Short mmCIF file of C-alpha atoms and ligand atoms in Angstrom, two decimals:
data_model
loop_
_atom_site.label_atom_id
_atom_site.label_comp_id
_atom_site.label_asym_id
_atom_site.label_seq_id
_atom_site.Cartn_x
_atom_site.Cartn_y
_atom_site.Cartn_z
CA MET A 586 1.13 14.36 6.00
CA ARG A 587 1.53 15.41 2.28
CA PHE A 588 1.80 13.62 -0.93
CA ASP A 589 2.57 14.57 -4.12
CA ILE A 590 2.41 12.64 -7.53
CA PHE A 591 4.31 12.91 -10.46
CA THR A 592 2.69 11.35 -13.16
CA LEU A 593 1.93 11.68 -17.53
CA PHE A 594 -1.32 10.65 -16.67
CA PRO A 595 -2.98 12.66 -13.68
CA ASN A 596 -6.78 11.23 -15.49
CA LEU A 597 -6.01 8.53 -13.69
CA PHE A 598 -6.41 9.72 -10.38
CA ALA A 599 -9.62 11.05 -11.15
CA GLY A 600 -12.04 9.98 -8.23
CA THR A 601 -9.62 7.53 -6.30
CA PHE A 602 -8.98 9.73 -4.12
CA ASP A 603 -12.23 11.35 -3.41
CA GLU A 604 -15.11 8.73 -2.03
CA SER A 605 -14.25 6.90 1.28
CA ILE A 606 -11.73 7.21 3.69
CA ILE A 607 -9.70 9.29 1.90
CA GLN A 608 -12.15 11.56 0.95
CA ARG A 609 -12.61 11.96 4.53
CA ALA A 610 -8.98 11.97 5.77
CA ARG A 611 -8.21 14.92 2.95
CA ALA A 612 -11.71 16.58 4.25
CA SER A 613 -10.76 16.89 7.87
CA GLY A 614 -6.92 18.20 6.82
CA LEU A 615 -5.34 15.13 8.14
CA VAL A 616 -3.95 14.25 4.75
CA GLU A 617 -3.30 16.34 1.54
CA ILE A 618 -2.66 14.83 -1.89
CA GLU A 619 -1.19 16.85 -4.96
CA ILE A 620 -1.30 15.34 -8.70
CA HIS A 621 1.63 17.12 -10.75
CA ASP A 622 1.48 16.96 -14.70
CA ILE A 623 4.93 15.75 -15.81
CA ARG A 624 4.26 16.80 -19.23
CA ALA A 625 3.48 20.54 -18.20
CA SER A 626 7.27 20.56 -16.96
CA ALA A 627 8.68 19.76 -20.32
CA HIS A 628 9.35 23.15 -21.77
CA ASP A 629 10.42 22.29 -25.26
CA LYS A 630 7.65 22.63 -27.88
CA HIS A 631 5.97 19.54 -28.32
CA HIS A 632 6.20 18.82 -24.30
CA THR A 633 8.17 15.82 -24.98
CA THR A 634 8.81 13.79 -22.04
CA ASP A 635 10.26 10.66 -23.49
CA ASP A 636 12.53 9.72 -26.09
CA THR A 637 13.87 6.17 -27.64
CA PRO A 638 16.94 4.56 -25.48
CA TYR A 639 20.96 4.95 -25.98
CA ALA A 640 22.60 2.45 -28.15
CA GLY A 641 18.94 1.19 -28.93
CA GLY A 642 16.84 -1.74 -27.04
CA GLY A 643 13.49 -1.02 -28.57
CA GLY A 644 10.20 0.79 -26.67
CA MET A 645 10.43 4.44 -24.68
CA VAL A 646 12.40 5.76 -22.07
CA MET A 647 11.36 8.51 -19.67
CA LYS A 648 13.35 12.03 -20.10
CA PRO A 649 14.99 12.92 -16.96
CA GLU A 650 14.42 16.89 -17.77
CA PRO A 651 10.42 17.31 -16.97
CA ILE A 652 10.33 14.83 -14.52
CA PHE A 653 13.15 16.66 -12.08
CA ALA A 654 12.03 19.87 -13.65
CA SER A 655 8.52 18.53 -11.85
CA VAL A 656 9.46 17.45 -8.74
CA GLU A 657 11.87 20.56 -7.93
CA GLY A 658 9.37 22.81 -8.87
CA VAL A 659 6.73 21.70 -6.23
CA TYR A 660 9.42 20.81 -3.33
CA GLY A 661 11.99 24.34 -4.39
CA ASP A 662 13.86 24.91 -1.31
CA ALA A 663 12.93 21.72 0.55
CA LEU A 664 14.42 19.17 -2.06
CA ARG A 665 17.92 20.02 -0.10
CA GLY A 666 16.74 18.97 3.32
CA ALA A 667 15.78 14.98 3.83
CA GLN A 668 13.09 14.28 1.59
CA THR A 669 10.88 10.65 0.86
CA ILE A 670 10.54 10.57 -3.17
CA ILE A 671 9.58 7.09 -3.91
CA LEU A 672 10.34 5.97 -7.77
CA LEU A 673 7.20 3.19 -8.38
CA THR A 674 8.69 0.37 -10.41
CA PRO A 675 8.82 -3.32 -10.53
CA GLN A 676 12.33 -3.22 -9.89
CA GLY A 677 11.94 -1.70 -5.92
CA ARG A 678 11.47 -3.18 -3.07
CA THR A 679 8.18 -4.93 -2.22
CA PHE A 680 5.34 -2.65 -0.68
CA THR A 681 3.86 -5.01 2.45
CA GLN A 682 2.07 -3.45 5.87
CA ALA A 683 5.14 -2.62 7.89
CA VAL A 684 6.48 -0.50 4.73
CA ALA A 685 2.73 1.04 4.87
CA ARG A 686 3.59 1.82 8.75
CA GLU A 687 6.63 3.06 7.75
CA LEU A 688 5.91 5.70 5.37
CA ALA A 689 3.19 6.88 7.65
CA GLN A 690 5.66 8.25 10.02
CA GLN A 691 6.78 10.70 7.20
CA PRO A 692 5.35 14.12 6.87
CA ARG A 693 5.70 14.25 3.27
CA ILE A 694 6.00 11.49 0.10
CA GLY A 695 6.86 12.41 -3.34
CA LEU A 696 5.78 9.39 -5.96
CA ILE A 697 6.93 9.49 -9.20
CA CYS A 698 4.92 6.86 -11.35
CA GLY A 699 7.03 5.59 -14.42
CA ARG A 700 5.80 4.87 -17.63
CA TYR A 701 6.87 3.04 -20.88
CA GLU A 702 9.86 0.24 -20.80
CA GLY A 703 11.14 2.91 -17.95
CA VAL A 704 12.55 5.70 -16.69
CA ASP A 705 16.40 7.55 -17.61
CA GLU A 706 18.58 6.15 -14.36
CA ARG A 707 19.84 9.52 -13.61
CA VAL A 708 16.19 10.24 -11.97
CA ARG A 709 16.67 6.90 -10.09
CA GLU A 710 20.20 7.97 -8.97
CA HIS A 711 20.24 11.51 -7.91
CA LEU A 712 16.35 12.16 -7.32
CA ALA A 713 14.74 8.93 -5.73
CA THR A 714 15.31 8.37 -2.42
CA ASP A 715 13.47 5.09 -2.81
CA GLU A 716 12.11 2.23 -4.96
CA ILE A 717 8.71 0.60 -4.34
CA SER A 718 7.20 -2.49 -6.23
CA ILE A 719 3.73 -3.56 -5.19
CA GLY A 720 4.41 -7.01 -6.40
CA ASP A 721 5.69 -9.07 -8.74
CA TYR A 722 4.12 -8.13 -11.67
CA VAL A 723 4.41 -5.80 -14.43
CA LEU A 724 1.66 -2.98 -14.53
CA SER A 725 1.20 -0.27 -17.28
CA GLY A 726 2.55 2.10 -15.13
CA GLY A 727 3.33 3.28 -11.20
CA GLU A 728 -0.22 5.42 -10.97
CA ILE A 729 -2.14 2.19 -9.78
CA ALA A 730 0.93 1.37 -7.07
CA ALA A 731 0.95 5.48 -6.34
CA MET A 732 -2.91 4.66 -5.60
CA VAL A 733 -1.98 1.95 -3.55
CA ILE A 734 0.31 3.32 -1.50
CA VAL A 735 -1.30 6.54 -0.54
CA ASP A 736 -4.55 4.34 0.51
CA ALA A 737 -2.67 1.80 2.69
CA VAL A 738 -0.66 4.62 4.48
CA THR A 739 -3.71 7.25 4.81
CA ARG A 740 -5.64 4.72 6.35
CA LEU A 741 -2.64 4.08 9.09
CA LEU A 742 -2.89 7.76 10.00
CA PRO A 743 -4.06 8.44 13.74
CA GLY A 744 -8.36 9.32 13.17
CA ALA A 745 -8.39 7.96 9.32
CA LEU A 746 -10.62 5.09 10.29
CA GLY A 747 -13.77 5.88 13.17
CA ASP A 748 -12.06 3.11 15.04
CA PRO A 749 -8.90 4.01 16.37
CA LEU A 750 -7.43 0.38 16.95
CA ALA A 751 -9.04 -0.99 13.50
CA PRO A 752 -5.41 -0.80 11.95
CA ASP A 753 -4.46 -3.25 14.98
CA LYS A 754 -7.09 -5.92 14.04
CA ASP A 755 -6.56 -5.47 10.12
CA SER A 756 -5.25 -8.66 8.11
CA HIS A 757 -1.11 -8.39 8.17
CA ALA A 758 -1.13 -6.24 11.07
CA GLU A 759 0.22 -8.61 13.46
CA GLY A 760 2.03 -10.80 11.25
CA LEU A 761 -1.81 -12.93 10.27
CA LEU A 762 -4.57 -12.99 8.60
CA GLU A 763 -7.59 -12.31 10.04
CA GLY A 764 -10.20 -14.57 11.04
CA PRO A 765 -14.12 -14.46 9.37
CA HIS A 766 -16.10 -11.74 9.69
CA TYR A 767 -20.13 -12.07 10.14
CA THR A 768 -23.24 -9.56 10.76
CA ARG A 769 -27.12 -9.95 10.97
CA PRO A 770 -28.66 -12.26 10.70
CA ALA A 771 -27.34 -15.04 12.92
CA GLU A 772 -29.24 -17.42 9.73
CA PHE A 773 -29.08 -16.62 6.24
CA ARG A 774 -30.57 -19.71 3.35
CA GLY A 775 -29.49 -21.95 6.13
CA TRP A 776 -25.67 -21.21 6.66
CA ARG A 777 -25.70 -20.12 10.59
CA VAL A 778 -23.45 -18.20 12.44
CA PRO A 779 -20.97 -19.93 14.74
CA ASP A 780 -22.69 -20.43 18.12
CA VAL A 781 -19.97 -18.61 20.18
CA LEU A 782 -20.60 -14.94 18.43
CA LEU A 783 -23.93 -15.33 19.72
CA SER A 784 -22.68 -15.94 23.34
CA GLY A 785 -21.65 -13.02 24.60
CA HIS A 786 -18.42 -14.71 26.18
CA HIS A 787 -15.93 -12.73 25.10
CA GLY A 788 -12.86 -14.47 26.52
CA GLU A 789 -14.60 -17.37 24.39
CA VAL A 790 -14.98 -14.88 21.30
CA ALA A 791 -11.14 -13.21 21.85
CA ARG A 792 -10.07 -16.91 21.74
CA TRP A 793 -12.24 -18.15 18.95
CA ARG A 794 -10.74 -15.30 16.96
CA ARG A 795 -7.37 -15.87 17.64
CA GLN A 796 -7.46 -19.81 16.44
CA GLU A 797 -9.50 -18.90 13.19
CA SER A 798 -6.98 -16.60 12.64
CA LEU A 799 -3.88 -18.97 13.34
CA ARG A 800 -6.10 -21.81 10.95
CA ARG A 801 -6.34 -19.43 8.08
CA THR A 802 -3.03 -17.96 8.05
CA LEU A 803 -2.03 -21.46 8.10
CA ALA A 804 -4.08 -22.67 5.22
CA ARG A 805 -3.42 -19.52 2.80
CA ARG A 806 -0.05 -18.43 3.61
CA PRO A 807 1.74 -20.65 6.53
CA ASP A 808 4.80 -18.24 5.09
CA LEU A 809 3.66 -15.69 7.37
CA LEU A 810 4.03 -18.20 10.33
CA ARG A 811 7.58 -18.03 10.17
CA THR A 812 7.47 -14.15 11.43
CA ALA A 813 4.04 -13.74 13.59
CA ALA A 814 4.38 -13.20 16.99
CA LEU A 815 3.13 -16.49 18.30
CA SER A 816 2.35 -17.33 21.83
CA GLU A 817 2.92 -20.90 23.38
CA GLU A 818 -0.63 -21.66 23.45
CA ASP A 819 -0.62 -20.39 19.44
CA ARG A 820 2.00 -22.56 18.56
CA ARG A 821 0.53 -25.75 20.53
CA TYR A 822 -2.90 -25.19 18.50
CA LEU A 823 -1.21 -24.53 15.35
CA GLN A 824 0.67 -28.22 16.11
CA ASP A 825 -2.83 -29.63 16.88
CA LEU A 826 -3.50 -28.35 12.80
CA GLY A 827 -0.52 -30.11 11.53
CA TRP A 828 2.14 -27.44 11.72
CA THR A 829 5.72 -28.47 11.47
CA GLY A 830 7.54 -25.06 12.01
CA ALA A 831 8.83 -24.15 15.32
N1 LIG B 258 5.38 0.11 -12.63
C1 LIG B 258 5.10 -1.31 -13.16
N2 LIG B 258 4.56 -2.23 -12.17
C2 LIG B 258 4.77 -1.85 -11.34
C3 LIG B 258 5.13 -2.63 -9.95
N3 LIG B 258 4.80 -3.87 -9.74
N4 LIG B 258 4.67 -2.07 -8.97
C4 LIG B 258 5.09 -0.98 -8.84
N5 LIG B 258 5.53 0.23 -9.84
C5 LIG B 258 5.22 -0.37 -11.24
#
């Protein structure tokens, strides 16, 4: 899979994709990540990429020409076919694990990082095919949002993680939060690892993990229980904990 990131601040990405899972995915050819400087496609003398808004209103707006030129220069004729070109903006649909899974099916994704007060509306209307927000808060620009998306999508690509089943067990993968994790030592400063984890009973361990996951989700994110896939046993367990949902 290939990501093309369009930004006015390419240096912000230095290092981010050069460590750990993403670095390994790049090295093995699973994912290709190219960063494109929008300013290099601003062809006036001063390489202008922003301007004041028509009819006033304060702030600066990113001009359409350099963004279109940058994206068209990179995609070339491929832009005539169906492409996924995402504008990062707080006005977009909210990024979730389900959206990450959807994007992980694509062969190629373009990410346009907005800055300043906004981006000329013609970029939204005639270049972007999707708009995504990573949450209900305002960042200084779309760069960090692009990093979040590249990270969450790359780790879902088959082969990116050592354990091929790992993404299925993550928090949010099944619509629930994960329960607690422990490693050695069995006792640290007097705090013991739950006995069940040392018991060697796979069935009991699986049941405990499921229950901890349900208990944690009820305590921290009860909203997730409305859409999670729950068995009859899950429901009974939650009801015993005081859950009043269906
Ligand atoms: N740009 C500024 N804020 C953003 C957000 N929350 N998500 C995506 N892009 C943004």
